């Protein structure tokens, strides 16, 4: 009788792995290791959550291998390592997949199909992918508690997210503002700064246009030159900005004279004569003729503003074309100076009906026509092409616009110093992340654009009175007469009304929240904290 069982000379790696997995399953090895360390000091491990809106890829295999190594190592060191599976189930990527499956396109067709039916398909979709994620993870040997996962669409999870938003509301850190934000005209929703960073493309081709703005109270042949790579914003122009302390010149070229910064004379074609020099402050409050006369704004417009923070001497002409509704700094400047703000482009990225020349055209498609119209009417100095970095929607690859709209924000800038302090305390690996990618991002922190004008997501828990406009942020289902067993998604939650102190009826604002906030709430929401 041999002392040891015979070993085949043929390697059977795949079969051996399956035998080990079966051994673990049949003997509950993972569960027993958790029980074994139940009273040991905890080592906190958070699982993701990965987005369950598609099949896992090879990069998920790599990241899950790293996670498993750390969790097993700390457990072998004597720590209790809870490993709770979790799934990020909300967000636009899920919606886009259902749109493709239904062969529909955009918000109008979703609403015609029915938000209730649409969201039901979104939920069904992520459940299907969750099963495939589990199969992959278990085949990999990744030890995780898949039998008691948290899911961001669960009522318990949503209620904890609402609780956290109520905390922000009470602290004055959740507010609505009219701001320019990166905006996807196809998905018809704004993006947060971290979503924006996911879609930049190098070497994007765009027009480079030098437009001529005719000064009023002049000889009729004097123009201010301004440069833009977004000609579609020119019909929305309401002001020009200059640097009051920089030197500007008026030059003669042919029958016309042009005004630009002295430091930017290099942008001119050859053969010009400098007629005069003067400080930019001499231009402030001068007025000029609009390039386009459709949809003229009511109030102050077509005026030169002093804006040293907006004007650079490193590019362009030292005169900045300002379209208040389509630039972050543009809107801030115009609101501060009392200049009119108005849209000429709709939420779908197409020119509004009042823009008779370009109505119905997508803004990027209108660029060539706008350039040709400027040329035909004597308002184009030069048109070239530029290659630069431009943001696209990371979900549907549509070119993003900067677009002014009402959104809900978290005042993250109020905690910027604390965030920087905590970042410096982290032992980043590799070390350059601390002061590089993460540090740079925090140094340039902006308020978090939280709201999304979409359907499949955690509803923003704010109700507003139509009579007195009073607002209330809800932090629990009980405040609504509901439980976590109820469907808290759109459109069901939108049917819930509240009684206002004034006697009016309060209805929920229409937005859902950024799915990245769902993910960030995982440390407490997975435990249904504080309920």
Tab-separated table of C-alpha atoms in Angstrom, residues 2 14 82 93 101-102 112 167 217 221 236 244 255 284 313 384 393 396 407 453 481 491 521:
chain	number	residue	atom	x	y	z
A	2	UNK	CA	1.668	3.283	-1.134
A	14	UNK	CA	-7.860	24.712	-14.067
A	82	UNK	CA	-15.188	41.982	7.161
A	93	UNK	CA	-24.317	54.271	-17.982
A	101	UNK	CA	-31.711	47.971	-25.951
A	102	UNK	CA	-35.042	49.751	-26.547
A	112	UNK	CA	-42.800	58.703	-23.861
A	167	UNK	CA	-26.840	66.777	7.407
A	217	UNK	CA	-18.947	106.208	-31.442
A	221	UNK	CA	-14.128	101.233	-39.387
A	236	UNK	CA	-24.570	84.545	-27.376
A	244	UNK	CA	-7.324	97.627	-17.483
A	255	UNK	CA	-9.037	100.546	-44.744
A	284	UNK	CA	-13.800	100.059	-20.283
A	313	UNK	CA	-1.507	88.005	-22.544
A	384	UNK	CA	-7.698	78.885	-38.685
A	393	UNK	CA	-18.956	62.967	-22.196
A	396	UNK	CA	-21.763	58.744	-24.567
A	407	UNK	CA	-28.204	72.887	-10.342
A	453	UNK	CA	-31.606	65.726	-14.668
A	481	UNK	CA	-44.959	58.354	5.551
A	491	UNK	CA	-41.620	58.252	-10.685
A	521	UNK	CA	-21.685	57.079	0.891
